[in-house]
mmCIF file of C-alpha atoms in Angstrom:
data_model
loop_
_atom_site.group_PDB
_atom_site.id
_atom_site.type_symbol
_atom_site.label_atom_id
_atom_site.label_comp_id
_atom_site.label_asym_id
_atom_site.label_seq_id
_atom_site.Cartn_x
_atom_site.Cartn_y
_atom_site.Cartn_z
ATOM 1 C CA UNK A 111 65.381 -253.139 -49.704
ATOM 2 C CA UNK A 112 66.701 -254.946 -46.677
ATOM 3 C CA UNK A 113 66.912 -258.911 -46.539
ATOM 4 C CA UNK A 114 67.148 -260.724 -43.691
ATOM 5 C CA UNK A 115 68.117 -264.579 -43.673
ATOM 6 C CA UNK A 116 67.731 -266.615 -40.285
ATOM 7 C CA UNK A 117 68.904 -269.933 -39.437
ATOM 8 C CA UNK A 118 68.109 -272.445 -38.374
ATOM 9 C CA UNK A 119 64.457 -272.591 -38.959
ATOM 10 C CA UNK A 120 64.130 -275.261 -36.103
ATOM 11 C CA UNK A 121 66.402 -275.851 -33.049
ATOM 12 C CA UNK A 122 65.923 -278.646 -30.720
ATOM 13 C CA UNK A 123 68.159 -278.881 -27.413
ATOM 14 C CA UNK A 124 68.298 -280.401 -24.036
ATOM 15 C CA UNK A 125 67.632 -278.168 -21.096
ATOM 16 C CA UNK A 126 70.737 -276.618 -19.790
ATOM 17 C CA UNK A 127 72.286 -276.614 -23.185
ATOM 18 C CA UNK A 128 73.096 -273.451 -25.201
ATOM 19 C CA UNK A 129 71.067 -272.318 -28.246
ATOM 20 C CA UNK A 130 72.412 -270.038 -31.133
ATOM 21 C CA UNK A 131 70.330 -268.558 -33.841
ATOM 22 C CA UNK A 132 72.008 -266.750 -36.665
ATOM 23 C CA UNK A 133 70.950 -264.166 -38.867
ATOM 24 C CA UNK A 134 72.525 -262.241 -41.885
ATOM 25 C CA UNK A 135 71.405 -258.805 -43.347
ATOM 26 C CA UNK A 136 71.924 -257.211 -46.728
ATOM 27 C CA UNK A 137 71.823 -253.434 -46.152
ATOM 28 C CA UNK A 138 74.891 -251.956 -44.791
ATOM 29 C CA UNK A 139 72.755 -248.812 -43.614
ATOM 30 C CA UNK A 140 70.794 -251.090 -41.090
ATOM 31 C CA UNK A 141 72.015 -250.096 -37.504
ATOM 32 C CA UNK A 142 69.218 -251.369 -35.397
ATOM 33 C CA UNK A 143 68.714 -255.159 -34.474
ATOM 34 C CA UNK A 144 65.872 -256.236 -32.218
ATOM 35 C CA UNK A 145 65.307 -259.923 -31.373
ATOM 36 C CA UNK A 146 61.728 -261.016 -30.817
ATOM 37 C CA UNK A 147 60.424 -264.034 -28.724
ATOM 38 C CA UNK A 148 56.857 -265.245 -29.710
ATOM 39 C CA UNK A 149 55.235 -267.830 -27.641
ATOM 40 C CA UNK A 150 52.422 -269.813 -29.265
ATOM 41 C CA UNK A 151 49.336 -267.839 -29.813
ATOM 42 C CA UNK A 152 51.012 -264.775 -28.273
ATOM 43 C CA UNK A 153 52.228 -261.417 -29.412
ATOM 44 C CA UNK A 154 56.092 -260.797 -30.266
ATOM 45 C CA UNK A 155 57.900 -259.626 -27.448
ATOM 46 C CA UNK A 156 61.379 -257.691 -27.721
ATOM 47 C CA UNK A 157 63.828 -259.696 -25.581
ATOM 48 C CA UNK A 158 66.944 -257.825 -26.333
ATOM 49 C CA UNK A 159 68.452 -255.369 -29.272
ATOM 50 C CA UNK A 160 71.728 -254.060 -30.244
ATOM 51 C CA UNK A 161 72.832 -251.120 -32.087
ATOM 52 C CA UNK A 162 75.558 -251.090 -34.608
ATOM 53 C CA UNK A 163 78.135 -248.930 -32.359
ATOM 54 C CA UNK A 164 78.471 -252.054 -30.242
ATOM 55 C CA UNK A 165 79.759 -255.570 -30.744
ATOM 56 C CA UNK A 166 77.944 -257.584 -28.075
ATOM 57 C CA UNK A 167 75.276 -256.976 -25.404
ATOM 58 C CA UNK A 168 74.218 -259.325 -22.622
ATOM 59 C CA UNK A 169 71.254 -259.577 -20.477
ATOM 60 C CA UNK A 170 71.350 -262.468 -17.885
ATOM 61 C CA UNK A 171 71.244 -265.641 -19.924
ATOM 62 C CA UNK A 172 70.662 -263.811 -23.490
ATOM 63 C CA UNK A 173 73.432 -262.511 -25.523
ATOM 64 C CA UNK A 174 73.479 -260.851 -28.815
ATOM 65 C CA UNK A 175 76.653 -260.523 -31.139
ATOM 66 C CA UNK A 176 77.017 -258.423 -34.078
ATOM 67 C CA UNK A 177 79.648 -258.324 -36.953
ATOM 68 C CA UNK A 178 79.028 -255.267 -39.039
ATOM 69 C CA UNK A 179 81.767 -256.334 -41.542
ATOM 70 C CA UNK A 180 80.058 -259.794 -42.320
ATOM 71 C CA UNK A 181 76.559 -258.359 -41.820
ATOM 72 C CA UNK A 182 75.675 -260.999 -39.274
ATOM 73 C CA UNK A 183 74.204 -261.139 -35.903
ATOM 74 C CA UNK A 184 73.461 -263.882 -33.513
ATOM 75 C CA UNK A 185 71.309 -264.679 -30.550
ATOM 76 C CA UNK A 186 72.849 -266.814 -27.863
ATOM 77 C CA UNK A 187 70.885 -268.305 -24.786
ATOM 78 C CA UNK A 188 72.786 -270.167 -22.089
ATOM 79 C CA UNK A 189 71.359 -272.749 -19.658
ATOM 80 C CA UNK A 190 68.095 -273.034 -21.751
ATOM 81 C CA UNK A 191 64.811 -273.699 -19.865
ATOM 82 C CA UNK A 192 61.628 -275.326 -21.167
ATOM 83 C CA UNK A 193 60.098 -271.832 -20.973
ATOM 84 C CA UNK A 194 62.666 -270.787 -23.429
ATOM 85 C CA UNK A 195 60.748 -272.646 -25.857
ATOM 86 C CA UNK A 196 59.156 -270.339 -28.578
ATOM 87 C CA UNK A 197 59.775 -268.800 -31.995
ATOM 88 C CA UNK A 198 62.475 -266.301 -32.097
ATOM 89 C CA UNK A 199 62.671 -263.584 -34.756
ATOM 90 C CA UNK A 200 65.749 -261.360 -35.427
ATOM 91 C CA UNK A 201 65.216 -257.990 -37.467
ATOM 92 C CA UNK A 202 67.134 -255.410 -38.969
ATOM 93 C CA UNK A 203 66.401 -251.483 -39.477
ATOM 94 C CA UNK A 204 67.591 -248.204 -40.343
ATOM 95 C CA UNK A 205 67.044 -244.659 -40.010
ATOM 96 C CA UNK A 206 66.752 -244.419 -43.967
ATOM 97 C CA UNK A 207 63.796 -247.179 -43.601
ATOM 98 C CA UNK A 208 62.180 -245.192 -40.777
ATOM 99 C CA UNK A 209 63.474 -247.885 -38.729
ATOM 100 C CA UNK A 210 60.692 -250.197 -39.797
ATOM 101 C CA UNK A 211 62.175 -253.969 -39.034
ATOM 102 C CA UNK A 212 62.703 -256.433 -41.669
ATOM 103 C CA UNK A 213 62.191 -259.661 -39.995
ATOM 104 C CA UNK A 214 63.803 -263.016 -40.552
ATOM 105 C CA UNK A 215 61.494 -266.122 -40.965
ATOM 106 C CA UNK A 216 61.862 -267.071 -37.438
ATOM 107 C CA UNK A 217 63.421 -270.062 -35.592
ATOM 108 C CA UNK A 218 61.491 -272.504 -33.601
ATOM 109 C CA UNK A 219 63.336 -273.301 -30.326
ATOM 110 C CA UNK A 220 62.460 -276.470 -28.615
ATOM 111 C CA UNK A 221 63.894 -277.241 -25.215
ATOM 112 C CA UNK A 222 63.463 -280.584 -23.882
ATOM 113 C CA UNK A 223 63.327 -281.282 -20.173
ATOM 114 C CA UNK B 801 50.700 -256.832 -21.139
ATOM 115 C CA UNK B 802 52.340 -254.448 -23.726
ATOM 116 C CA UNK B 803 49.415 -251.617 -23.308
ATOM 117 C CA UNK B 804 48.600 -252.128 -26.897
ATOM 118 C CA UNK B 805 44.965 -253.421 -27.603
ATOM 119 C CA UNK B 806 43.336 -255.052 -30.357
ATOM 120 C CA UNK B 807 39.859 -255.857 -31.070
ATOM 121 C CA UNK B 808 38.325 -258.385 -31.999
ATOM 122 C CA UNK B 809 40.503 -261.221 -31.174
ATOM 123 C CA UNK B 810 39.122 -263.671 -33.474
ATOM 124 C CA UNK B 811 37.217 -262.573 -36.957
ATOM 125 C CA UNK B 812 35.722 -265.164 -39.099
ATOM 126 C CA UNK B 813 34.333 -264.042 -42.203
ATOM 127 C CA UNK B 814 33.465 -264.974 -45.815
ATOM 128 C CA UNK B 815 35.372 -264.391 -49.286
ATOM 129 C CA UNK B 816 34.399 -260.847 -50.688
ATOM 130 C CA UNK B 817 33.566 -259.320 -47.342
ATOM 131 C CA UNK B 818 35.145 -256.381 -45.858
ATOM 132 C CA UNK B 819 36.411 -256.146 -42.150
ATOM 133 C CA UNK B 820 37.949 -253.624 -39.732
ATOM 134 C CA UNK B 821 40.414 -254.334 -37.179
ATOM 135 C CA UNK B 822 41.036 -251.909 -34.422
ATOM 136 C CA UNK B 823 44.067 -250.985 -32.439
ATOM 137 C CA UNK B 824 44.749 -248.612 -29.431
ATOM 138 C CA UNK B 825 48.528 -247.770 -28.996
ATOM 139 C CA UNK B 826 50.229 -247.476 -25.667
ATOM 140 C CA UNK B 827 49.647 -244.319 -23.620
ATOM 141 C CA UNK B 828 52.212 -241.844 -25.032
ATOM 142 C CA UNK B 829 53.040 -243.644 -28.178
ATOM 143 C CA UNK B 830 52.489 -241.698 -31.460
ATOM 144 C CA UNK B 831 53.292 -244.458 -34.029
ATOM 145 C CA UNK B 832 51.230 -247.199 -34.772
ATOM 146 C CA UNK B 833 52.316 -249.944 -37.140
ATOM 147 C CA UNK B 834 50.517 -252.887 -38.801
ATOM 148 C CA UNK B 835 51.724 -256.257 -39.424
ATOM 149 C CA UNK B 836 50.429 -259.370 -41.175
ATOM 150 C CA UNK B 837 51.820 -262.829 -40.027
ATOM 151 C CA UNK B 838 51.135 -265.846 -41.949
ATOM 152 C CA UNK B 839 52.819 -269.164 -42.039
ATOM 153 C CA UNK B 840 54.253 -268.873 -45.567
ATOM 154 C CA UNK B 841 55.072 -265.175 -45.395
ATOM 155 C CA UNK B 842 56.154 -264.552 -41.833
ATOM 156 C CA UNK B 843 56.040 -261.324 -39.983
ATOM 157 C CA UNK B 844 55.272 -258.858 -42.918
ATOM 158 C CA UNK B 845 55.201 -254.961 -42.398
ATOM 159 C CA UNK B 846 52.005 -253.479 -43.761
ATOM 160 C CA UNK B 847 51.802 -249.799 -42.847
ATOM 161 C CA UNK B 848 52.905 -247.246 -40.436
ATOM 162 C CA UNK B 849 51.082 -243.999 -38.902
ATOM 163 C CA UNK B 850 52.428 -241.179 -36.805
ATOM 164 C CA UNK B 851 50.178 -238.661 -35.032
ATOM 165 C CA UNK B 852 47.543 -239.154 -37.717
ATOM 166 C CA UNK B 853 49.616 -239.097 -40.760
ATOM 167 C CA UNK B 854 50.861 -242.376 -42.926
ATOM 168 C CA UNK B 855 54.510 -242.431 -42.345
ATOM 169 C CA UNK B 856 55.574 -245.513 -44.474
ATOM 170 C CA UNK B 857 54.099 -248.125 -46.686
ATOM 171 C CA UNK B 858 55.051 -251.843 -46.718
ATOM 172 C CA UNK B 859 53.566 -254.777 -48.596
ATOM 173 C CA UNK B 860 50.262 -253.499 -48.087
ATOM 174 C CA UNK B 861 47.664 -254.541 -50.846
ATOM 175 C CA UNK B 862 45.279 -251.980 -52.625
ATOM 176 C CA UNK B 863 42.419 -253.910 -51.112
ATOM 177 C CA UNK B 864 43.648 -252.958 -47.442
ATOM 178 C CA UNK B 865 43.822 -249.404 -46.149
ATOM 179 C CA UNK B 866 44.325 -247.899 -42.942
ATOM 180 C CA UNK B 867 44.140 -244.567 -40.772
ATOM 181 C CA UNK B 868 45.121 -243.313 -37.641
ATOM 182 C CA UNK B 869 42.404 -241.001 -35.600
ATOM 183 C CA UNK B 870 43.006 -237.860 -33.568
ATOM 184 C CA UNK B 871 42.799 -239.952 -30.360
ATOM 185 C CA UNK B 872 45.637 -242.012 -31.911
ATOM 186 C CA UNK B 873 43.826 -245.317 -32.347
ATOM 187 C CA UNK B 874 44.180 -247.087 -35.659
ATOM 188 C CA UNK B 875 41.986 -249.017 -37.887
ATOM 189 C CA UNK B 876 43.111 -251.351 -40.553
ATOM 190 C CA UNK B 877 40.306 -252.002 -43.322
ATOM 191 C CA UNK B 878 40.389 -255.377 -45.337
ATOM 192 C CA UNK B 879 38.074 -255.489 -48.164
ATOM 193 C CA UNK B 880 37.354 -257.969 -51.110
ATOM 194 C CA UNK B 881 38.879 -260.428 -48.666
ATOM 195 C CA UNK B 882 40.190 -263.717 -50.133
ATOM 196 C CA UNK B 883 41.200 -266.931 -48.758
ATOM 197 C CA UNK B 884 44.783 -265.832 -48.642
ATOM 198 C CA UNK B 885 44.228 -263.144 -46.403
ATOM 199 C CA UNK B 886 43.754 -265.314 -43.381
ATOM 200 C CA UNK B 887 46.438 -264.514 -41.031
ATOM 201 C CA UNK B 888 47.196 -262.917 -37.629
ATOM 202 C CA UNK B 889 47.262 -259.205 -37.767
ATOM 203 C CA UNK B 890 49.435 -257.375 -35.451
ATOM 204 C CA UNK B 891 49.211 -253.910 -34.240
ATOM 205 C CA UNK B 892 52.428 -252.270 -32.439
ATOM 206 C CA UNK B 893 53.250 -249.032 -31.289
ATOM 207 C CA UNK B 894 56.309 -246.917 -30.168
ATOM 208 C CA UNK B 895 57.373 -243.443 -29.401
ATOM 209 C CA UNK B 896 57.779 -241.411 -32.695
ATOM 210 C CA UNK B 897 61.162 -242.789 -33.926
ATOM 211 C CA UNK B 898 63.640 -239.719 -35.223
ATOM 212 C CA UNK B 899 67.011 -240.613 -35.627
ATOM 213 C CA UNK B 900 66.979 -243.366 -33.018
ATOM 214 C CA UNK B 901 65.101 -246.578 -33.093
ATOM 215 C CA UNK B 902 62.519 -247.255 -30.340
ATOM 216 C CA UNK B 903 61.243 -250.333 -29.187
ATOM 217 C CA UNK B 904 57.832 -251.611 -30.918
ATOM 218 C CA UNK B 905 55.268 -252.940 -28.314
ATOM 219 C CA UNK B 906 53.013 -255.521 -30.005
ATOM 220 C CA UNK B 907 49.342 -255.792 -29.253
ATOM 221 C CA UNK B 908 47.867 -259.474 -28.938
ATOM 222 C CA UNK B 909 46.687 -259.612 -32.505
ATOM 223 C CA UNK B 910 43.572 -260.521 -34.460
ATOM 224 C CA UNK B 911 43.214 -263.834 -35.894
ATOM 225 C CA UNK B 912 41.378 -263.407 -39.298
ATOM 226 C CA UNK B 913 39.992 -266.514 -40.939
ATOM 227 C CA UNK B 914 38.421 -265.959 -44.204
ATOM 228 C CA UNK B 915 36.106 -269.073 -45.462
#
């Protein structure tokens, strides 16, 4: 089955800095990679996703890059704000796996004002 | 608000007991997924139902079972509860995935505490 590794487990930045979270996956058949943000005590919410037919996707201050050859993908957050503080989960899925996501262990992002 | 509802919000029960968690998907979504989130295991997929039928199974214990009813709401039954079953249980829904992945919308979760 799929295995997703996520690093770092904790990331502490100053407001205005950039933050990068990296994930690797094992199943070359995976072709859909969502990122979820989970604030304390709240539900996970999709913030951005990427499919394997593109290498990069941007949405305002958030971007995701995908390297299919190396089987890794990354989340980039620019100009971080205190409200970006949360746990971020990457995931990977494929049609063969019924698009059930395998999640990484999460990264706790702390943005200091 | 994702449109997915879960009840109850909190549940405290004793070891050996049985509980039922309920989920109503977003209007129009046919697929329901159940996840368990614990500190040491992260977010783990348990089971998926699509239009009343079991579609995929993950790391779901034999003591756990689920079903999806004709009105598309779903229930997750946890029996012979152990301390280790204490966790946050999320339900998510999506439009039926076919050859393209669809976004999953998560409910607010049910926090289960087994004492």
